[in-house]
PDB file of N, CA and C in Angstrom:
ATOM      1  N   MET A   1     -13.814  12.949   3.395  1.00  0.00           N
ATOM      2  CA  MET A   1     -12.718  12.253   4.024  1.00  0.00           C
ATOM      3  C   MET A   1     -12.682  12.629   5.492  1.00  0.00           C
ATOM      4  N   VAL A   2     -12.466  11.644   6.313  1.00  0.00           N
ATOM      5  CA  VAL A   2     -12.378  11.856   7.755  1.00  0.00           C
ATOM      6  C   VAL A   2     -10.943  11.627   8.173  1.00  0.00           C
ATOM      7  N   ALA A   3     -10.401  12.554   8.917  1.00  0.00           N
ATOM      8  CA  ALA A   3      -9.041  12.408   9.428  1.00  0.00           C
ATOM      9  C   ALA A   3      -9.094  12.334  10.945  1.00  0.00           C
ATOM     10  N   ASN A   4      -8.169  11.643  11.523  1.00  0.00           N
ATOM     11  CA  ASN A   4      -8.114  11.467  12.959  1.00  0.00           C
ATOM     12  C   ASN A   4      -7.106  12.442  13.533  1.00  0.00           C
ATOM     13  N   THR A   5      -7.587  13.552  14.039  1.00  0.00           N
ATOM     14  CA  THR A   5      -6.702  14.545  14.647  1.00  0.00           C
ATOM     15  C   THR A   5      -7.202  14.860  16.049  1.00  0.00           C
ATOM     16  N   CYS A   6      -6.359  15.457  16.852  1.00  0.00           N
ATOM     17  CA  CYS A   6      -6.730  15.751  18.240  1.00  0.00           C
ATOM     18  C   CYS A   6      -7.656  16.951  18.353  1.00  0.00           C
ATOM     19  N   LYS A   7      -7.341  18.033  17.655  1.00  0.00           N
ATOM     20  CA  LYS A   7      -8.150  19.250  17.750  1.00  0.00           C
ATOM     21  C   LYS A   7      -9.111  19.317  16.582  1.00  0.00           C
ATOM     22  N   ARG A   8     -10.384  19.577  16.886  1.00  0.00           N
ATOM     23  CA  ARG A   8     -11.407  19.684  15.853  1.00  0.00           C
ATOM     24  C   ARG A   8     -12.267  20.906  16.131  1.00  0.00           C
ATOM     25  N   SER A   9     -12.826  21.460  15.066  1.00  0.00           N
ATOM     26  CA  SER A   9     -13.810  22.512  15.254  1.00  0.00           C
ATOM     27  C   SER A   9     -15.078  21.862  15.800  1.00  0.00           C
ATOM     28  N   HIS A  10     -15.977  22.664  16.320  1.00  0.00           N
ATOM     29  CA  HIS A  10     -17.238  22.152  16.852  1.00  0.00           C
ATOM     30  C   HIS A  10     -18.017  21.400  15.776  1.00  0.00           C
ATOM     31  N   GLU A  11     -18.070  21.958  14.562  1.00  0.00           N
ATOM     32  CA  GLU A  11     -18.799  21.327  13.463  1.00  0.00           C
ATOM     33  C   GLU A  11     -18.167  19.993  13.064  1.00  0.00           C
ATOM     34  N   ALA A  12     -16.836  19.942  13.023  1.00  0.00           N
ATOM     35  CA  ALA A  12     -16.143  18.701  12.678  1.00  0.00           C
ATOM     36  C   ALA A  12     -16.402  17.637  13.740  1.00  0.00           C
ATOM     37  N   GLN A  13     -16.407  18.029  15.010  1.00  0.00           N
ATOM     38  CA  GLN A  13     -16.679  17.067  16.080  1.00  0.00           C
ATOM     39  C   GLN A  13     -18.114  16.556  15.992  1.00  0.00           C
ATOM     40  N   GLN A  14     -19.052  17.434  15.660  1.00  0.00           N
ATOM     41  CA  GLN A  14     -20.436  16.992  15.483  1.00  0.00           C
ATOM     42  C   GLN A  14     -20.548  15.961  14.361  1.00  0.00           C
ATOM     43  N   MET A  15     -19.850  16.173  13.265  1.00  0.00           N
ATOM     44  CA  MET A  15     -19.885  15.227  12.155  1.00  0.00           C
ATOM     45  C   MET A  15     -19.266  13.892  12.560  1.00  0.00           C
ATOM     46  N   LEU A  16     -18.157  13.932  13.274  1.00  0.00           N
ATOM     47  CA  LEU A  16     -17.533  12.695  13.720  1.00  0.00           C
ATOM     48  C   LEU A  16     -18.441  11.947  14.699  1.00  0.00           C
ATOM     49  N   ASP A  17     -19.100  12.666  15.590  1.00  0.00           N
ATOM     50  CA  ASP A  17     -20.058  12.037  16.502  1.00  0.00           C
ATOM     51  C   ASP A  17     -21.190  11.376  15.726  1.00  0.00           C
ATOM     52  N   PHE A  18     -21.668  12.031  14.684  1.00  0.00           N
ATOM     53  CA  PHE A  18     -22.704  11.463  13.825  1.00  0.00           C
ATOM     54  C   PHE A  18     -22.225  10.175  13.170  1.00  0.00           C
ATOM     55  N   LEU A  19     -21.005  10.187  12.628  1.00  0.00           N
ATOM     56  CA  LEU A  19     -20.461   9.010  11.956  1.00  0.00           C
ATOM     57  C   LEU A  19     -20.224   7.854  12.927  1.00  0.00           C
ATOM     58  N   GLU A  20     -19.755   8.170  14.123  1.00  0.00           N
ATOM     59  CA  GLU A  20     -19.469   7.130  15.112  1.00  0.00           C
ATOM     60  C   GLU A  20     -20.718   6.651  15.848  1.00  0.00           C
ATOM     61  N   GLY A  21     -21.790   7.407  15.783  1.00  0.00           N
ATOM     62  CA  GLY A  21     -22.974   7.124  16.583  1.00  0.00           C
ATOM     63  C   GLY A  21     -23.914   6.074  16.030  1.00  0.00           C
ATOM     64  N   ARG A  22     -23.584   5.427  14.952  1.00  0.00           N
ATOM     65  CA  ARG A  22     -24.461   4.407  14.356  1.00  0.00           C
ATOM     66  C   ARG A  22     -23.614   3.373  13.642  1.00  0.00           C
ATOM     67  N   GLU A  23     -24.229   2.238  13.341  1.00  0.00           N
ATOM     68  CA  GLU A  23     -23.545   1.245  12.523  1.00  0.00           C
ATOM     69  C   GLU A  23     -24.023   1.421  11.103  1.00  0.00           C
ATOM     70  N   TRP A  24     -23.091   1.588  10.209  1.00  0.00           N
ATOM     71  CA  TRP A  24     -23.391   1.804   8.807  1.00  0.00           C
ATOM     72  C   TRP A  24     -23.522   0.465   8.094  1.00  0.00           C
ATOM     73  N   GLY A  25     -24.285   0.421   7.034  1.00  0.00           N
ATOM     74  CA  GLY A  25     -24.442  -0.803   6.268  1.00  0.00           C
ATOM     75  C   GLY A  25     -23.159  -1.159   5.551  1.00  0.00           C
ATOM     76  N   MET A  26     -22.620  -0.216   4.796  1.00  0.00           N
ATOM     77  CA  MET A  26     -21.381  -0.467   4.073  1.00  0.00           C
ATOM     78  C   MET A  26     -20.506   0.779   4.118  1.00  0.00           C
ATOM     79  N   MET A  27     -19.240   0.546   4.356  1.00  0.00           N
ATOM     80  CA  MET A  27     -18.265   1.628   4.285  1.00  0.00           C
ATOM     81  C   MET A  27     -17.517   1.432   2.963  1.00  0.00           C
ATOM     82  N   LEU A  28     -17.619   2.411   2.089  1.00  0.00           N
ATOM     83  CA  LEU A  28     -16.941   2.366   0.799  1.00  0.00           C
ATOM     84  C   LEU A  28     -15.666   3.193   0.907  1.00  0.00           C
ATOM     85  N   LEU A  29     -14.533   2.544   0.688  1.00  0.00           N
ATOM     86  CA  LEU A  29     -13.235   3.179   0.861  1.00  0.00           C
ATOM     87  C   LEU A  29     -12.537   3.298  -0.483  1.00  0.00           C
ATOM     88  N   ASP A  30     -12.463   4.519  -1.006  1.00  0.00           N
ATOM     89  CA  ASP A  30     -11.743   4.759  -2.246  1.00  0.00           C
ATOM     90  C   ASP A  30     -10.266   4.949  -1.910  1.00  0.00           C
ATOM     91  N   GLU A  31      -9.392   4.580  -2.816  1.00  0.00           N
ATOM     92  CA  GLU A  31      -7.936   4.632  -2.598  1.00  0.00           C
ATOM     93  C   GLU A  31      -7.566   3.871  -1.324  1.00  0.00           C
ATOM     94  N   VAL A  32      -8.072   2.632  -1.239  1.00  0.00           N
ATOM     95  CA  VAL A  32      -7.935   1.825  -0.026  1.00  0.00           C
ATOM     96  C   VAL A  32      -6.481   1.521   0.330  1.00  0.00           C
ATOM     97  N   HIS A  33      -5.567   1.680  -0.614  1.00  0.00           N
ATOM     98  CA  HIS A  33      -4.159   1.397  -0.308  1.00  0.00           C
ATOM     99  C   HIS A  33      -3.587   2.336   0.751  1.00  0.00           C
ATOM    100  N   VAL A  34      -4.266   3.448   1.068  1.00  0.00           N
ATOM    101  CA  VAL A  34      -3.776   4.348   2.122  1.00  0.00           C
ATOM    102  C   VAL A  34      -4.240   3.920   3.512  1.00  0.00           C
ATOM    103  N   MET A  35      -5.164   2.971   3.616  1.00  0.00           N
ATOM    104  CA  MET A  35      -5.725   2.566   4.903  1.00  0.00           C
ATOM    105  C   MET A  35      -4.704   2.048   5.917  1.00  0.00           C
ATOM    106  N   PRO A  36      -3.612   1.385   5.526  1.00  0.00           N
ATOM    107  CA  PRO A  36      -2.648   0.954   6.537  1.00  0.00           C
ATOM    108  C   PRO A  36      -1.940   2.103   7.269  1.00  0.00           C
ATOM    109  N   ALA A  37      -1.996   3.318   6.746  1.00  0.00           N
ATOM    110  CA  ALA A  37      -1.406   4.464   7.447  1.00  0.00           C
ATOM    111  C   ALA A  37      -2.159   4.662   8.765  1.00  0.00           C
ATOM    112  N   MET A  38      -1.444   4.993   9.836  1.00  0.00           N
ATOM    113  CA  MET A  38      -2.031   5.040  11.175  1.00  0.00           C
ATOM    114  C   MET A  38      -3.245   5.965  11.270  1.00  0.00           C
ATOM    115  N   MET A  39      -3.200   7.130  10.626  1.00  0.00           N
ATOM    116  CA  MET A  39      -4.321   8.063  10.706  1.00  0.00           C
ATOM    117  C   MET A  39      -5.587   7.436  10.146  1.00  0.00           C
ATOM    118  N   PHE A  40      -5.494   6.817   8.957  1.00  0.00           N
ATOM    119  CA  PHE A  40      -6.671   6.218   8.350  1.00  0.00           C
ATOM    120  C   PHE A  40      -7.093   4.950   9.082  1.00  0.00           C
ATOM    121  N   ARG A  41      -6.136   4.186   9.568  1.00  0.00           N
ATOM    122  CA  ARG A  41      -6.414   2.968  10.323  1.00  0.00           C
ATOM    123  C   ARG A  41      -7.260   3.301  11.556  1.00  0.00           C
ATOM    124  N   ASN A  42      -6.918   4.373  12.250  1.00  0.00           N
ATOM    125  CA  ASN A  42      -7.663   4.783  13.447  1.00  0.00           C
ATOM    126  C   ASN A  42      -9.093   5.185  13.097  1.00  0.00           C
ATOM    127  N   VAL A  43      -9.267   5.886  12.016  1.00  0.00           N
ATOM    128  CA  VAL A  43     -10.609   6.322  11.619  1.00  0.00           C
ATOM    129  C   VAL A  43     -11.471   5.127  11.248  1.00  0.00           C
ATOM    130  N   VAL A  44     -10.937   4.199  10.464  1.00  0.00           N
ATOM    131  CA  VAL A  44     -11.703   3.017  10.058  1.00  0.00           C
ATOM    132  C   VAL A  44     -12.089   2.189  11.277  1.00  0.00           C
ATOM    133  N   ALA A  45     -11.224   2.136  12.275  1.00  0.00           N
ATOM    134  CA  ALA A  45     -11.529   1.377  13.492  1.00  0.00           C
ATOM    135  C   ALA A  45     -12.629   2.041  14.318  1.00  0.00           C
ATOM    136  N   ARG A  46     -12.778   3.347  14.233  1.00  0.00           N
ATOM    137  CA  ARG A  46     -13.756   4.071  15.051  1.00  0.00           C
ATOM    138  C   ARG A  46     -15.152   4.078  14.469  1.00  0.00           C
ATOM    139  N   ILE A  47     -15.287   3.876  13.170  1.00  0.00           N
ATOM    140  CA  ILE A  47     -16.603   3.937  12.527  1.00  0.00           C
ATOM    141  C   ILE A  47     -17.076   2.515  12.251  1.00  0.00           C
ATOM    142  N   ALA A  48     -18.208   2.138  12.839  1.00  0.00           N
ATOM    143  CA  ALA A  48     -18.732   0.777  12.707  1.00  0.00           C
ATOM    144  C   ALA A  48     -19.481   0.623  11.389  1.00  0.00           C
ATOM    145  N   ALA A  49     -19.193  -0.475  10.698  1.00  0.00           N
ATOM    146  CA  ALA A  49     -19.886  -0.775   9.442  1.00  0.00           C
ATOM    147  C   ALA A  49     -20.056  -2.283   9.341  1.00  0.00           C
ATOM    148  N   HIS A  50     -21.211  -2.706   8.832  1.00  0.00           N
ATOM    149  CA  HIS A  50     -21.479  -4.132   8.660  1.00  0.00           C
ATOM    150  C   HIS A  50     -20.506  -4.756   7.666  1.00  0.00           C
ATOM    151  N   SER A  51     -20.204  -4.028   6.605  1.00  0.00           N
ATOM    152  CA  SER A  51     -19.246  -4.515   5.613  1.00  0.00           C
ATOM    153  C   SER A  51     -18.424  -3.342   5.089  1.00  0.00           C
ATOM    154  N   LYS A  52     -17.261  -3.668   4.539  1.00  0.00           N
ATOM    155  CA  LYS A  52     -16.362  -2.655   3.988  1.00  0.00           C
ATOM    156  C   LYS A  52     -15.946  -3.081   2.595  1.00  0.00           C
ATOM    157  N   LEU A  53     -15.958  -2.118   1.671  1.00  0.00           N
ATOM    158  CA  LEU A  53     -15.532  -2.371   0.302  1.00  0.00           C
ATOM    159  C   LEU A  53     -14.453  -1.358  -0.037  1.00  0.00           C
ATOM    160  N   GLY A  54     -13.269  -1.846  -0.373  1.00  0.00           N
ATOM    161  CA  GLY A  54     -12.156  -0.964  -0.709  1.00  0.00           C
ATOM    162  C   GLY A  54     -11.859  -1.009  -2.188  1.00  0.00           C
ATOM    163  N   LEU A  55     -11.617   0.163  -2.765  1.00  0.00           N
ATOM    164  CA  LEU A  55     -11.298   0.298  -4.188  1.00  0.00           C
ATOM    165  C   LEU A  55      -9.962   1.000  -4.348  1.00  0.00           C
ATOM    166  N   THR A  56      -9.194   0.585  -5.337  1.00  0.00           N
ATOM    167  CA  THR A  56      -7.956   1.281  -5.670  1.00  0.00           C
ATOM    168  C   THR A  56      -7.491   0.838  -7.051  1.00  0.00           C
ATOM    169  N   ALA A  57      -6.805   1.714  -7.717  1.00  0.00           N
ATOM    170  CA  ALA A  57      -6.195   1.347  -8.993  1.00  0.00           C
ATOM    171  C   ALA A  57      -4.741   0.933  -8.791  1.00  0.00           C
ATOM    172  N   THR A  58      -4.196   1.244  -7.614  1.00  0.00           N
ATOM    173  CA  THR A  58      -2.791   0.947  -7.339  1.00  0.00           C
ATOM    174  C   THR A  58      -2.675   0.266  -5.985  1.00  0.00           C
ATOM    175  N   LEU A  59      -2.727  -1.037  -5.957  1.00  0.00           N
ATOM    176  CA  LEU A  59      -2.626  -1.784  -4.706  1.00  0.00           C
ATOM    177  C   LEU A  59      -1.156  -2.015  -4.365  1.00  0.00           C
ATOM    178  N   VAL A  60      -0.463  -0.883  -4.131  1.00  0.00           N
ATOM    179  CA  VAL A  60       0.977  -0.911  -3.877  1.00  0.00           C
ATOM    180  C   VAL A  60       1.286   0.098  -2.776  1.00  0.00           C
ATOM    181  N   ARG A  61       2.205  -0.283  -1.893  1.00  0.00           N
ATOM    182  CA  ARG A  61       2.730   0.633  -0.875  1.00  0.00           C
ATOM    183  C   ARG A  61       4.228   0.420  -0.781  1.00  0.00           C
ATOM    184  N   GLU A  62       4.985   1.475  -0.568  1.00  0.00           N
ATOM    185  CA  GLU A  62       6.435   1.362  -0.448  1.00  0.00           C
ATOM    186  C   GLU A  62       6.856   0.764   0.891  1.00  0.00           C
ATOM    187  N   ASP A  63       5.990   0.845   1.910  1.00  0.00           N
ATOM    188  CA  ASP A  63       6.355   0.336   3.237  1.00  0.00           C
ATOM    189  C   ASP A  63       5.929  -1.114   3.461  1.00  0.00           C
ATOM    190  N   ASN A  64       5.456  -1.781   2.419  1.00  0.00           N
ATOM    191  CA  ASN A  64       5.068  -3.196   2.481  1.00  0.00           C
ATOM    192  C   ASN A  64       3.944  -3.482   3.478  1.00  0.00           C
ATOM    193  N   LYS A  65       3.110  -2.493   3.784  1.00  0.00           N
ATOM    194  CA  LYS A  65       1.987  -2.707   4.686  1.00  0.00           C
ATOM    195  C   LYS A  65       0.707  -3.055   3.938  1.00  0.00           C
ATOM    196  N   ILE A  66       0.803  -3.348   2.663  1.00  0.00           N
ATOM    197  CA  ILE A  66      -0.388  -3.657   1.867  1.00  0.00           C
ATOM    198  C   ILE A  66      -1.082  -4.901   2.398  1.00  0.00           C
ATOM    199  N   ASP A  67      -0.334  -5.844   2.985  1.00  0.00           N
ATOM    200  CA  ASP A  67      -0.936  -7.051   3.546  1.00  0.00           C
ATOM    201  C   ASP A  67      -1.821  -6.747   4.752  1.00  0.00           C
ATOM    202  N   ASP A  68      -1.632  -5.596   5.394  1.00  0.00           N
ATOM    203  CA  ASP A  68      -2.496  -5.205   6.515  1.00  0.00           C
ATOM    204  C   ASP A  68      -3.948  -5.048   6.081  1.00  0.00           C
ATOM    205  N   LEU A  69      -4.174  -4.822   4.794  1.00  0.00           N
ATOM    206  CA  LEU A  69      -5.552  -4.677   4.306  1.00  0.00           C
ATOM    207  C   LEU A  69      -6.357  -5.953   4.500  1.00  0.00           C
ATOM    208  N   ASN A  70      -5.692  -7.102   4.563  1.00  0.00           N
ATOM    209  CA  ASN A  70      -6.410  -8.359   4.754  1.00  0.00           C
ATOM    210  C   ASN A  70      -7.219  -8.367   6.041  1.00  0.00           C
ATOM    211  N   TYR A  71      -6.701  -7.768   7.113  1.00  0.00           N
ATOM    212  CA  TYR A  71      -7.484  -7.727   8.346  1.00  0.00           C
ATOM    213  C   TYR A  71      -8.147  -6.370   8.592  1.00  0.00           C
ATOM    214  N   LEU A  72      -7.654  -5.288   7.988  1.00  0.00           N
ATOM    215  CA  LEU A  72      -8.320  -3.992   8.138  1.00  0.00           C
ATOM    216  C   LEU A  72      -9.620  -3.941   7.337  1.00  0.00           C
ATOM    217  N   ILE A  73      -9.609  -4.458   6.133  1.00  0.00           N
ATOM    218  CA  ILE A  73     -10.778  -4.438   5.255  1.00  0.00           C
ATOM    219  C   ILE A  73     -11.202  -5.882   4.964  1.00  0.00           C
ATOM    220  N   ALA A  74     -10.455  -6.562   4.150  1.00  0.00           N
ATOM    221  CA  ALA A  74     -10.696  -7.964   3.784  1.00  0.00           C
ATOM    222  C   ALA A  74      -9.685  -8.331   2.713  1.00  0.00           C
ATOM    223  N   PRO A  75      -9.546  -9.617   2.425  1.00  0.00           N
ATOM    224  CA  PRO A  75      -8.661  -9.997   1.315  1.00  0.00           C
ATOM    225  C   PRO A  75      -9.195  -9.477  -0.018  1.00  0.00           C
ATOM    226  N   LYS A  76      -8.304  -9.334  -0.976  1.00  0.00           N
ATOM    227  CA  LYS A  76      -8.677  -8.853  -2.311  1.00  0.00           C
ATOM    228  C   LYS A  76      -9.634  -9.851  -2.962  1.00  0.00           C
ATOM    229  N   LEU A  77     -10.729  -9.335  -3.513  1.00  0.00           N
ATOM    230  CA  LEU A  77     -11.718 -10.192  -4.167  1.00  0.00           C
ATOM    231  C   LEU A  77     -11.532 -10.264  -5.672  1.00  0.00           C
ATOM    232  N   HIS A  78     -11.109  -9.149  -6.276  1.00  0.00           N
ATOM    233  CA  HIS A  78     -11.029  -9.109  -7.729  1.00  0.00           C
ATOM    234  C   HIS A  78      -9.921  -8.162  -8.163  1.00  0.00           C
ATOM    235  N   GLU A  79      -9.255  -8.535  -9.236  1.00  0.00           N
ATOM    236  CA  GLU A  79      -8.257  -7.658  -9.846  1.00  0.00           C
ATOM    237  C   GLU A  79      -8.482  -7.675 -11.350  1.00  0.00           C
ATOM    238  N   ALA A  80      -8.535  -6.507 -11.942  1.00  0.00           N
ATOM    239  CA  ALA A  80      -8.751  -6.389 -13.384  1.00  0.00           C
ATOM    240  C   ALA A  80      -7.505  -5.816 -14.040  1.00  0.00           C
ATOM    241  N   ASN A  81      -7.153  -6.355 -15.181  1.00  0.00           N
ATOM    242  CA  ASN A  81      -6.019  -5.869 -15.949  1.00  0.00           C
ATOM    243  C   ASN A  81      -6.487  -4.694 -16.804  1.00  0.00           C
ATOM    244  N   TRP A  82      -5.794  -3.580 -16.737  1.00  0.00           N
ATOM    245  CA  TRP A  82      -6.232  -2.382 -17.456  1.00  0.00           C
ATOM    246  C   TRP A  82      -6.237  -2.598 -18.967  1.00  0.00           C
ATOM    247  N   MET A  83      -5.330  -3.414 -19.477  1.00  0.00           N
ATOM    248  CA  MET A  83      -5.307  -3.662 -20.928  1.00  0.00           C
ATOM    249  C   MET A  83      -6.558  -4.447 -21.362  1.00  0.00           C
ATOM    250  N   ASP A  84      -6.978  -5.420 -20.556  1.00  0.00           N
ATOM    251  CA  ASP A  84      -8.205  -6.151 -20.861  1.00  0.00           C
ATOM    252  C   ASP A  84      -9.417  -5.233 -20.826  1.00  0.00           C
ATOM    253  N   LEU A  85      -9.466  -4.342 -19.832  1.00  0.00           N
ATOM    254  CA  LEU A  85     -10.591  -3.400 -19.734  1.00  0.00           C
ATOM    255  C   LEU A  85     -10.636  -2.463 -20.937  1.00  0.00           C
ATOM    256  N   ALA A  86      -9.484  -2.002 -21.379  1.00  0.00           N
ATOM    257  CA  ALA A  86      -9.432  -1.119 -22.552  1.00  0.00           C
ATOM    258  C   ALA A  86      -9.841  -1.875 -23.814  1.00  0.00           C
ATOM    259  N   ASN A  87      -9.372  -3.105 -23.973  1.00  0.00           N
ATOM    260  CA  ASN A  87      -9.716  -3.897 -25.159  1.00  0.00           C
ATOM    261  C   ASN A  87     -11.206  -4.208 -25.239  1.00  0.00           C
ATOM    262  N   LYS A  88     -11.856  -4.323 -24.087  1.00  0.00           N
ATOM    263  CA  LYS A  88     -13.296  -4.615 -24.052  1.00  0.00           C
ATOM    264  C   LYS A  88     -14.141  -3.344 -24.094  1.00  0.00           C
ATOM    265  N   GLY A  89     -13.505  -2.178 -24.090  1.00  0.00           N
ATOM    266  CA  GLY A  89     -14.236  -0.921 -24.196  1.00  0.00           C
ATOM    267  C   GLY A  89     -14.749  -0.354 -22.886  1.00  0.00           C
ATOM    268  N   TYR A  90     -14.337  -0.913 -21.738  1.00  0.00           N
ATOM    269  CA  TYR A  90     -14.793  -0.411 -20.441  1.00  0.00           C
ATOM    270  C   TYR A  90     -14.086   0.878 -20.048  1.00  0.00           C
ATOM    271  N   ILE A  91     -12.845   1.032 -20.484  1.00  0.00           N
ATOM    272  CA  ILE A  91     -12.104   2.270 -20.241  1.00  0.00           C
ATOM    273  C   ILE A  91     -11.487   2.706 -21.562  1.00  0.00           C
ATOM    274  N   THR A  92     -11.064   3.927 -21.605  1.00  0.00           N
ATOM    275  CA  THR A  92     -10.499   4.467 -22.836  1.00  0.00           C
ATOM    276  C   THR A  92      -9.194   3.752 -23.193  1.00  0.00           C
ATOM    277  N   THR A  93      -8.897   3.727 -24.447  1.00  0.00           N
ATOM    278  CA  THR A  93      -7.662   3.127 -24.918  1.00  0.00           C
ATOM    279  C   THR A  93      -6.487   3.968 -24.420  1.00  0.00           C
ATOM    280  N   VAL A  94      -5.486   3.291 -23.909  1.00  0.00           N
ATOM    281  CA  VAL A  94      -4.327   3.962 -23.339  1.00  0.00           C
ATOM    282  C   VAL A  94      -3.174   3.873 -24.323  1.00  0.00           C
ATOM    283  N   GLN A  95      -2.497   5.002 -24.489  1.00  0.00           N
ATOM    284  CA  GLN A  95      -1.298   5.015 -25.316  1.00  0.00           C
ATOM    285  C   GLN A  95      -0.126   5.377 -24.404  1.00  0.00           C
ATOM    286  N   CYS A  96       0.861   4.509 -24.374  1.00  0.00           N
ATOM    287  CA  CYS A  96       2.038   4.743 -23.541  1.00  0.00           C
ATOM    288  C   CYS A  96       3.202   5.179 -24.423  1.00  0.00           C
ATOM    289  N   ALA A  97       3.957   6.141 -23.939  1.00  0.00           N
ATOM    290  CA  ALA A  97       5.126   6.614 -24.685  1.00  0.00           C
ATOM    291  C   ALA A  97       6.233   6.927 -23.695  1.00  0.00           C
ATOM    292  N   GLU A  98       7.438   6.565 -24.046  1.00  0.00           N
ATOM    293  CA  GLU A  98       8.576   6.901 -23.220  1.00  0.00           C
ATOM    294  C   GLU A  98       9.036   8.300 -23.588  1.00  0.00           C
ATOM    295  N   VAL A  99       9.255   9.116 -22.590  1.00  0.00           N
ATOM    296  CA  VAL A  99       9.655  10.508 -22.819  1.00  0.00           C
ATOM    297  C   VAL A  99      11.077  10.699 -22.370  1.00  0.00           C
TER     298      VAL A  99
END
């Protein structure tokens, strides 16, 4: 994970220079719902990539900035229902209980 902070160690700055110094083929972003936060937004803007793929199990934000992903990454391409995935055997069967 790369964070956008003002002070960095020498090694951290070298890594950031490496990441910023080339255009990457694909940037894979796990937990993409955090990208609208300013820190992550700045990092994604600084690293060049031909394409970006964002993954998340929870495409929800309390600040309603989830729509910012349309221009930060791209519009949503696919959404899978967890119950369908469990019924088809792709993920483990989930048991829900109220406590």
